[in-house]
Amino acid sequence: MTATPTTAAMKSIAFFNNKGGVGKTSLVYHLAWMYADHGLKVLVADLDPQANLTSMFLDEDRLVSLWSDDGEPRTIRDCLRPLMSRQGDILEPVVERLQPTLGLIPGHLGLSRFEDLLSENWPKCLDGQEAAFRVMTAFHRIILSGARQMEADLVLINVGPNLGAINRAALIAAAQVVIPLAPGLCALSALCDLGLTLRAWRQGWEVRAKALPAEVSIEMPSGEMRPAGYVVTQHSAHASSFAEVSPAWGDQVSRVYRESVQGESCPSHVNPGDDPHRLALLRHYRSLMPMAMDAHKPMFFLKPADGAIGSHIDAVRACYQDFETLARKIAANANVTMG
């Protein structure tokens, strides 16, 4: 039997930037709720060893229960236990149902211990070793199993801010990659590194996938990780257009993204407001985020009972519109229809 590539049918999207502090986790959290609010069945996979996204979704009591070390398979780390102990293959995930159309494969701080095993097995795939392929495809197969349980329309993959082996294996499981950026010169350097790394990972997996023996049956990801665009986050609440963030910075981001991430030639000057790769310009939202954290819900679901009164009411409405517009753009790129 031969491996069956299934990632494309799964509509999996990773959110990735090797620089931290760009609002990536909050972005995934809010998009997941937005898609569920529009009737899509959404599975979120928290593959960041810091597990901050899991902490946003779940209250402390549930986290204590999930992270108790009693041997029950509840988190991504638990699904990997047999592989990490070199005593078997992955376990089926237990999807945490946040509501009927929204599920979570919870993260775990112990996931970082999977890093060494992934690094060790990346070169072994070139020798066609079945065990190495089982390690490298573990995230993909766990996500695929969870998506089948939910009959998910869309899978959102959250990863940490680094270029390590865990993120390489996580992005292999993604058909598309959305890149969040925060305004600042560091974003340009991060984009260059990210673009080079994505191409290297994509090419590296393509070579390795060809080395899988024909008689081995493993559900293999395509490793496509196609860039789906970038999202500028945390800009000034008073800026209403991309150019108002910083004309020079916006021009450079457009150019660097095209050249480093897309591998496209770029004209000498790009109007950042016309950049087709820019998916959204999200404002900072100021006091809405801490209010949402206290209420344990997305910013755009805040009610007067949560403290969203006066000018906050208009801000909540604007926040909903911002995320709905962004969600539709990402869904359209993934050929997913929103209600």
PDB file of C-alpha atoms in Angstrom, residues 55-281:
ATOM      1  CA  SER A  55      -5.391  28.450  28.546  1.00  0.00           C
ATOM      2  CA  MET A  56      -7.493  31.001  26.636  1.00  0.00           C
ATOM      3  CA  PHE A  57     -10.140  28.434  25.760  1.00  0.00           C
ATOM      4  CA  LEU A  58     -10.403  26.631  29.105  1.00  0.00           C
ATOM      5  CA  ASP A  59     -10.815  27.695  32.718  1.00  0.00           C
ATOM      6  CA  GLU A  60      -8.335  26.811  35.444  1.00  0.00           C
ATOM      7  CA  ASP A  61     -10.298  23.877  36.836  1.00  0.00           C
ATOM      8  CA  ARG A  62     -10.465  22.227  33.421  1.00  0.00           C
ATOM      9  CA  LEU A  63      -6.762  22.863  32.825  1.00  0.00           C
ATOM     10  CA  VAL A  64      -5.858  21.194  36.112  1.00  0.00           C
ATOM     11  CA  SER A  65      -7.924  18.172  35.076  1.00  0.00           C
ATOM     12  CA  LEU A  66      -6.413  18.018  31.577  1.00  0.00           C
ATOM     13  CA  TRP A  67      -2.849  18.405  32.745  1.00  0.00           C
ATOM     14  CA  SER A  68      -3.043  15.905  35.603  1.00  0.00           C
ATOM     15  CA  ASP A  69      -0.519  13.164  34.938  1.00  0.00           C
ATOM     16  CA  ASP A  70      -2.791  10.138  35.451  1.00  0.00           C
ATOM     17  CA  GLY A  71      -2.121   8.420  32.113  1.00  0.00           C
ATOM     18  CA  GLU A  72      -5.405   9.365  30.466  1.00  0.00           C
ATOM     19  CA  PRO A  73      -4.946  10.665  26.867  1.00  0.00           C
ATOM     20  CA  ARG A  74      -6.395  14.179  27.008  1.00  0.00           C
ATOM     21  CA  THR A  75      -3.776  16.448  25.369  1.00  0.00           C
ATOM     22  CA  ILE A  76      -1.444  16.481  22.382  1.00  0.00           C
ATOM     23  CA  ARG A  77       1.391  15.325  24.645  1.00  0.00           C
ATOM     24  CA  ASP A  78      -0.683  12.358  25.793  1.00  0.00           C
ATOM     25  CA  CYS A  79      -1.370  11.332  22.176  1.00  0.00           C
ATOM     26  CA  LEU A  80       2.399  11.251  21.598  1.00  0.00           C
ATOM     27  CA  ARG A  81       3.365   9.293  24.718  1.00  0.00           C
ATOM     28  CA  PRO A  82       3.883   5.911  22.986  1.00  0.00           C
ATOM     29  CA  LEU A  83       6.091   7.516  20.334  1.00  0.00           C
ATOM     30  CA  MET A  84       8.058   9.521  22.870  1.00  0.00           C
ATOM     31  CA  SER A  85       8.687   6.414  24.966  1.00  0.00           C
ATOM     32  CA  ARG A  86       9.512   4.448  21.771  1.00  0.00           C
ATOM     33  CA  GLN A  87       6.889   1.854  22.685  1.00  0.00           C
ATOM     34  CA  GLY A  88       4.256   2.363  19.985  1.00  0.00           C
ATOM     35  CA  ASP A  89       2.457   4.795  17.719  1.00  0.00           C
ATOM     36  CA  ILE A  90       0.158   7.742  18.388  1.00  0.00           C
ATOM     37  CA  LEU A  91      -3.055   7.515  20.409  1.00  0.00           C
ATOM     38  CA  GLU A  92      -6.387   8.839  19.168  1.00  0.00           C
ATOM     39  CA  PRO A  93      -7.012  12.398  20.408  1.00  0.00           C
ATOM     40  CA  VAL A  94      -9.864  13.200  22.748  1.00  0.00           C
ATOM     41  CA  VAL A  95     -11.269  16.393  21.251  1.00  0.00           C
ATOM     42  CA  GLU A  96     -12.291  18.944  23.882  1.00  0.00           C
ATOM     43  CA  ARG A  97     -15.709  20.172  22.738  1.00  0.00           C
ATOM     44  CA  LEU A  98     -16.055  23.876  23.471  1.00  0.00           C
ATOM     45  CA  GLN A  99     -19.411  23.887  21.709  1.00  0.00           C
ATOM     46  CA  PRO A 100     -20.983  21.551  19.112  1.00  0.00           C
ATOM     47  CA  THR A 101     -19.124  23.171  16.189  1.00  0.00           C
ATOM     48  CA  LEU A 102     -15.844  24.033  17.943  1.00  0.00           C
ATOM     49  CA  GLY A 103     -13.307  21.546  19.223  1.00  0.00           C
ATOM     50  CA  LEU A 104      -9.799  21.705  20.635  1.00  0.00           C
ATOM     51  CA  ILE A 105      -6.858  19.333  20.753  1.00  0.00           C
ATOM     52  CA  PRO A 106      -5.388  20.764  23.963  1.00  0.00           C
ATOM     53  CA  GLY A 107      -1.749  21.697  24.260  1.00  0.00           C
ATOM     54  CA  HIS A 108       0.626  20.655  27.024  1.00  0.00           C
ATOM     55  CA  LEU A 109       3.824  22.113  28.454  1.00  0.00           C
ATOM     56  CA  GLY A 110       5.446  18.688  28.135  1.00  0.00           C
ATOM     57  CA  LEU A 111       5.210  18.831  24.340  1.00  0.00           C
ATOM     58  CA  SER A 112       8.673  20.416  24.286  1.00  0.00           C
ATOM     59  CA  ARG A 113      10.134  16.982  25.074  1.00  0.00           C
ATOM     60  CA  PHE A 114       9.068  15.832  21.603  1.00  0.00           C
ATOM     61  CA  GLU A 115      11.577  18.219  19.996  1.00  0.00           C
ATOM     62  CA  ASP A 116      14.629  15.944  20.254  1.00  0.00           C
ATOM     63  CA  LEU A 117      12.823  12.946  18.787  1.00  0.00           C
ATOM     64  CA  LEU A 118      11.658  15.010  15.814  1.00  0.00           C
ATOM     65  CA  SER A 119      15.182  16.330  15.203  1.00  0.00           C
ATOM     66  CA  GLU A 120      16.594  12.822  15.400  1.00  0.00           C
ATOM     67  CA  ASN A 121      14.118  11.376  12.894  1.00  0.00           C
ATOM     68  CA  TRP A 122      14.133  14.134  10.248  1.00  0.00           C
ATOM     69  CA  PRO A 123      17.330  12.809   8.577  1.00  0.00           C
ATOM     70  CA  LYS A 124      16.271   9.172   9.070  1.00  0.00           C
ATOM     71  CA  CYS A 125      13.331   9.731   6.709  1.00  0.00           C
ATOM     72  CA  LEU A 126      15.863  10.004   3.878  1.00  0.00           C
ATOM     73  CA  ASP A 127      16.723   6.357   4.526  1.00  0.00           C
ATOM     74  CA  GLY A 128      13.061   5.371   4.192  1.00  0.00           C
ATOM     75  CA  GLN A 129      12.746   4.278   7.831  1.00  0.00           C
ATOM     76  CA  GLU A 130       9.084   3.664   8.653  1.00  0.00           C
ATOM     77  CA  ALA A 131       9.537   4.566  12.327  1.00  0.00           C
ATOM     78  CA  ALA A 132      10.971   7.942  11.330  1.00  0.00           C
ATOM     79  CA  PHE A 133       7.972   8.700   9.131  1.00  0.00           C
ATOM     80  CA  ARG A 134       5.603   7.793  11.968  1.00  0.00           C
ATOM     81  CA  VAL A 135       7.339  10.362  14.159  1.00  0.00           C
ATOM     82  CA  MET A 136       7.401  13.090  11.515  1.00  0.00           C
ATOM     83  CA  THR A 137       3.723  12.612  10.563  1.00  0.00           C
ATOM     84  CA  ALA A 138       2.455  12.293  14.148  1.00  0.00           C
ATOM     85  CA  PHE A 139       0.932  15.782  14.325  1.00  0.00           C
ATOM     86  CA  HIS A 140      -0.735  15.370  10.945  1.00  0.00           C
ATOM     87  CA  ARG A 141      -2.263  12.015  11.862  1.00  0.00           C
ATOM     88  CA  ILE A 142      -3.490  13.215  15.259  1.00  0.00           C
ATOM     89  CA  ILE A 143      -5.074  16.289  13.688  1.00  0.00           C
ATOM     90  CA  LEU A 144      -6.617  14.201  10.926  1.00  0.00           C
ATOM     91  CA  SER A 145      -8.144  11.846  13.487  1.00  0.00           C
ATOM     92  CA  GLY A 146      -9.596  14.759  15.457  1.00  0.00           C
ATOM     93  CA  ALA A 147     -10.967  16.339  12.294  1.00  0.00           C
ATOM     94  CA  ARG A 148     -12.702  13.090  11.377  1.00  0.00           C
ATOM     95  CA  GLN A 149     -14.285  12.861  14.821  1.00  0.00           C
ATOM     96  CA  MET A 150     -15.781  16.329  14.352  1.00  0.00           C
ATOM     97  CA  GLU A 151     -16.299  16.110  10.606  1.00  0.00           C
ATOM     98  CA  ALA A 152     -14.453  19.427  10.678  1.00  0.00           C
ATOM     99  CA  ASP A 153     -14.685  21.903   7.819  1.00  0.00           C
ATOM    100  CA  LEU A 154     -11.558  23.715   8.929  1.00  0.00           C
ATOM    101  CA  VAL A 155      -8.523  23.056  11.126  1.00  0.00           C
ATOM    102  CA  LEU A 156      -6.590  25.933  12.697  1.00  0.00           C
ATOM    103  CA  ILE A 157      -3.066  25.079  13.895  1.00  0.00           C
ATOM    104  CA  ASN A 158      -1.352  27.172  16.554  1.00  0.00           C
ATOM    105  CA  VAL A 159       2.435  26.964  16.926  1.00  0.00           C
ATOM    106  CA  GLY A 160       5.116  28.641  19.004  1.00  0.00           C
ATOM    107  CA  PRO A 161       7.421  31.515  17.957  1.00  0.00           C
ATOM    108  CA  ASN A 162      10.524  29.644  16.812  1.00  0.00           C
ATOM    109  CA  LEU A 163      12.072  27.757  13.907  1.00  0.00           C
ATOM    110  CA  GLY A 164      12.513  24.465  15.755  1.00  0.00           C
ATOM    111  CA  ALA A 165      11.693  20.861  14.942  1.00  0.00           C
ATOM    112  CA  ILE A 166       8.242  20.947  16.567  1.00  0.00           C
ATOM    113  CA  ASN A 167       7.150  23.780  14.306  1.00  0.00           C
ATOM    114  CA  ARG A 168       8.622  22.077  11.264  1.00  0.00           C
ATOM    115  CA  ALA A 169       6.527  18.970  11.947  1.00  0.00           C
ATOM    116  CA  ALA A 170       3.471  21.103  12.724  1.00  0.00           C
ATOM    117  CA  LEU A 171       3.710  23.115   9.522  1.00  0.00           C
ATOM    118  CA  ILE A 172       4.184  19.966   7.445  1.00  0.00           C
ATOM    119  CA  ALA A 173       0.605  19.232   8.541  1.00  0.00           C
ATOM    120  CA  ALA A 174      -0.657  22.565   7.198  1.00  0.00           C
ATOM    121  CA  ALA A 175      -1.938  23.184   3.710  1.00  0.00           C
ATOM    122  CA  GLN A 176      -1.685  26.950   4.224  1.00  0.00           C
ATOM    123  CA  VAL A 177       0.194  29.357   6.478  1.00  0.00           C
ATOM    124  CA  VAL A 178      -1.049  32.757   7.652  1.00  0.00           C
ATOM    125  CA  ILE A 179       1.633  35.079   9.033  1.00  0.00           C
ATOM    126  CA  PRO A 180       0.713  37.596  11.760  1.00  0.00           C
ATOM    127  CA  LEU A 181       2.965  40.666  11.963  1.00  0.00           C
ATOM    128  CA  ALA A 182       3.245  43.467  14.489  1.00  0.00           C
ATOM    129  CA  PRO A 183       4.469  46.861  13.240  1.00  0.00           C
ATOM    130  CA  GLY A 184       8.200  47.339  13.713  1.00  0.00           C
ATOM    131  CA  LEU A 185      11.527  46.808  12.000  1.00  0.00           C
ATOM    132  CA  CYS A 186      11.996  43.388  13.618  1.00  0.00           C
ATOM    133  CA  ALA A 187       9.100  42.120  11.496  1.00  0.00           C
ATOM    134  CA  LEU A 188      11.162  42.571   8.342  1.00  0.00           C
ATOM    135  CA  SER A 189      14.037  40.429   9.596  1.00  0.00           C
ATOM    136  CA  ALA A 190      11.601  37.800  10.877  1.00  0.00           C
ATOM    137  CA  LEU A 191       9.876  37.682   7.479  1.00  0.00           C
ATOM    138  CA  CYS A 192      13.179  37.035   5.701  1.00  0.00           C
ATOM    139  CA  ASP A 193      14.052  34.158   8.048  1.00  0.00           C
ATOM    140  CA  LEU A 194      10.536  32.772   7.899  1.00  0.00           C
ATOM    141  CA  GLY A 195      10.405  32.783   4.100  1.00  0.00           C
ATOM    142  CA  LEU A 196      13.735  30.981   3.755  1.00  0.00           C
ATOM    143  CA  THR A 197      12.724  28.461   6.412  1.00  0.00           C
ATOM    144  CA  LEU A 198       9.334  27.674   4.872  1.00  0.00           C
ATOM    145  CA  ARG A 199      10.934  26.953   1.507  1.00  0.00           C
ATOM    146  CA  ALA A 200      13.604  24.768   3.100  1.00  0.00           C
ATOM    147  CA  TRP A 201      11.015  22.787   5.090  1.00  0.00           C
ATOM    148  CA  ARG A 202       8.757  22.394   2.061  1.00  0.00           C
ATOM    149  CA  GLN A 203      11.580  21.173  -0.153  1.00  0.00           C
ATOM    150  CA  GLY A 204      13.004  18.984   2.594  1.00  0.00           C
ATOM    151  CA  TRP A 205       9.687  17.227   3.143  1.00  0.00           C
ATOM    152  CA  GLU A 206       9.139  16.740  -0.592  1.00  0.00           C
ATOM    153  CA  VAL A 207      12.454  14.895  -0.837  1.00  0.00           C
ATOM    154  CA  ARG A 208      11.735  12.791   2.245  1.00  0.00           C
ATOM    155  CA  ALA A 209       8.181  11.865   1.201  1.00  0.00           C
ATOM    156  CA  LYS A 210       9.592  10.292  -1.962  1.00  0.00           C
ATOM    157  CA  ALA A 211      11.757   8.020   0.188  1.00  0.00           C
ATOM    158  CA  LEU A 212       8.768   6.347   1.878  1.00  0.00           C
ATOM    159  CA  PRO A 213       8.768   2.663   0.877  1.00  0.00           C
ATOM    160  CA  ALA A 214       5.807   1.724  -1.345  1.00  0.00           C
ATOM    161  CA  GLU A 215       4.742  -1.073   0.989  1.00  0.00           C
ATOM    162  CA  VAL A 216       4.396   1.243   4.005  1.00  0.00           C
ATOM    163  CA  SER A 217       0.896   2.600   4.678  1.00  0.00           C
ATOM    164  CA  ILE A 218       0.948   5.945   6.487  1.00  0.00           C
ATOM    165  CA  GLU A 219      -1.400   8.871   6.004  1.00  0.00           C
ATOM    166  CA  MET A 220       1.074  11.442   4.769  1.00  0.00           C
ATOM    167  CA  PRO A 221       0.667  15.224   4.706  1.00  0.00           C
ATOM    168  CA  SER A 222       1.426  17.037   1.497  1.00  0.00           C
ATOM    169  CA  GLY A 223       3.740  19.463   3.277  1.00  0.00           C
ATOM    170  CA  GLU A 224       2.369  22.193   1.041  1.00  0.00           C
ATOM    171  CA  MET A 225       2.351  24.971   3.687  1.00  0.00           C
ATOM    172  CA  ARG A 226       1.344  27.495   1.035  1.00  0.00           C
ATOM    173  CA  PRO A 227       1.635  31.127   2.196  1.00  0.00           C
ATOM    174  CA  ALA A 228      -1.903  32.501   2.472  1.00  0.00           C
ATOM    175  CA  GLY A 229      -1.037  36.097   3.339  1.00  0.00           C
ATOM    176  CA  TYR A 230      -0.118  38.242   6.320  1.00  0.00           C
ATOM    177  CA  VAL A 231      -2.108  40.038   8.997  1.00  0.00           C
ATOM    178  CA  VAL A 232      -0.850  43.241  10.597  1.00  0.00           C
ATOM    179  CA  THR A 233      -1.856  43.232  14.258  1.00  0.00           C
ATOM    180  CA  GLN A 234      -1.785  45.650  17.167  1.00  0.00           C
ATOM    181  CA  HIS A 235      -1.560  48.874  15.199  1.00  0.00           C
ATOM    182  CA  SER A 236      -2.716  52.210  16.597  1.00  0.00           C
ATOM    183  CA  ALA A 237      -6.423  52.331  17.322  1.00  0.00           C
ATOM    184  CA  HIS A 238      -6.492  55.690  15.537  1.00  0.00           C
ATOM    185  CA  ALA A 239      -4.983  54.471  12.271  1.00  0.00           C
ATOM    186  CA  SER A 240      -7.682  53.792   9.706  1.00  0.00           C
ATOM    187  CA  SER A 241      -5.483  52.751   6.789  1.00  0.00           C
ATOM    188  CA  PHE A 242      -2.380  50.685   6.238  1.00  0.00           C
ATOM    189  CA  ALA A 243      -0.324  53.704   5.208  1.00  0.00           C
ATOM    190  CA  GLU A 244      -1.085  55.422   8.521  1.00  0.00           C
ATOM    191  CA  VAL A 245       0.824  52.732  10.417  1.00  0.00           C
ATOM    192  CA  SER A 246       4.023  53.809   8.650  1.00  0.00           C
ATOM    193  CA  PRO A 247       4.239  54.325   4.889  1.00  0.00           C
ATOM    194  CA  ALA A 248       7.885  53.257   4.713  1.00  0.00           C
ATOM    195  CA  TRP A 249       7.355  50.197   6.906  1.00  0.00           C
ATOM    196  CA  GLY A 250       4.254  49.131   4.979  1.00  0.00           C
ATOM    197  CA  ASP A 251       6.099  49.396   1.681  1.00  0.00           C
ATOM    198  CA  GLN A 252       8.995  47.312   2.986  1.00  0.00           C
ATOM    199  CA  VAL A 253       6.714  44.617   4.428  1.00  0.00           C
ATOM    200  CA  SER A 254       4.925  44.252   1.098  1.00  0.00           C
ATOM    201  CA  ARG A 255       8.243  43.914  -0.722  1.00  0.00           C
ATOM    202  CA  VAL A 256       9.882  41.530   1.778  1.00  0.00           C
ATOM    203  CA  TYR A 257       6.791  39.325   1.965  1.00  0.00           C
ATOM    204  CA  ARG A 258       6.619  38.960  -1.809  1.00  0.00           C
ATOM    205  CA  GLU A 259      10.318  38.300  -2.245  1.00  0.00           C
ATOM    206  CA  SER A 260      11.124  36.209   0.845  1.00  0.00           C
ATOM    207  CA  VAL A 261       7.868  34.373   1.523  1.00  0.00           C
ATOM    208  CA  GLN A 262       6.140  34.179  -1.866  1.00  0.00           C
ATOM    209  CA  GLY A 263       9.350  33.975  -3.889  1.00  0.00           C
ATOM    210  CA  GLU A 264       7.992  36.586  -6.300  1.00  0.00           C
ATOM    211  CA  SER A 265       9.761  39.428  -8.004  1.00  0.00           C
ATOM    212  CA  CYS A 266       8.552  42.755  -6.689  1.00  0.00           C
ATOM    213  CA  PRO A 267       8.221  46.161  -8.368  1.00  0.00           C
ATOM    214  CA  SER A 268      10.397  48.950  -7.030  1.00  0.00           C
ATOM    215  CA  HIS A 269       7.432  50.458  -5.215  1.00  0.00           C
ATOM    216  CA  VAL A 270       4.378  48.670  -3.857  1.00  0.00           C
ATOM    217  CA  ASN A 271       1.345  50.497  -2.532  1.00  0.00           C
ATOM    218  CA  PRO A 272       0.782  48.566   0.707  1.00  0.00           C
ATOM    219  CA  GLY A 273      -2.908  49.385   0.600  1.00  0.00           C
ATOM    220  CA  ASP A 274      -3.164  47.457  -2.680  1.00  0.00           C
ATOM    221  CA  ASP A 275      -1.078  44.473  -1.584  1.00  0.00           C
ATOM    222  CA  PRO A 276      -3.167  41.329  -2.335  1.00  0.00           C
ATOM    223  CA  HIS A 277      -1.165  39.378   0.245  1.00  0.00           C
ATOM    224  CA  ARG A 278      -2.252  41.632   3.107  1.00  0.00           C
ATOM    225  CA  LEU A 279      -5.288  39.988   4.666  1.00  0.00           C
ATOM    226  CA  ALA A 280      -6.109  42.543   7.346  1.00  0.00           C
ATOM    227  CA  LEU A 281      -4.977  45.439   9.451  1.00  0.00           C
TER     228      LEU A 281
END
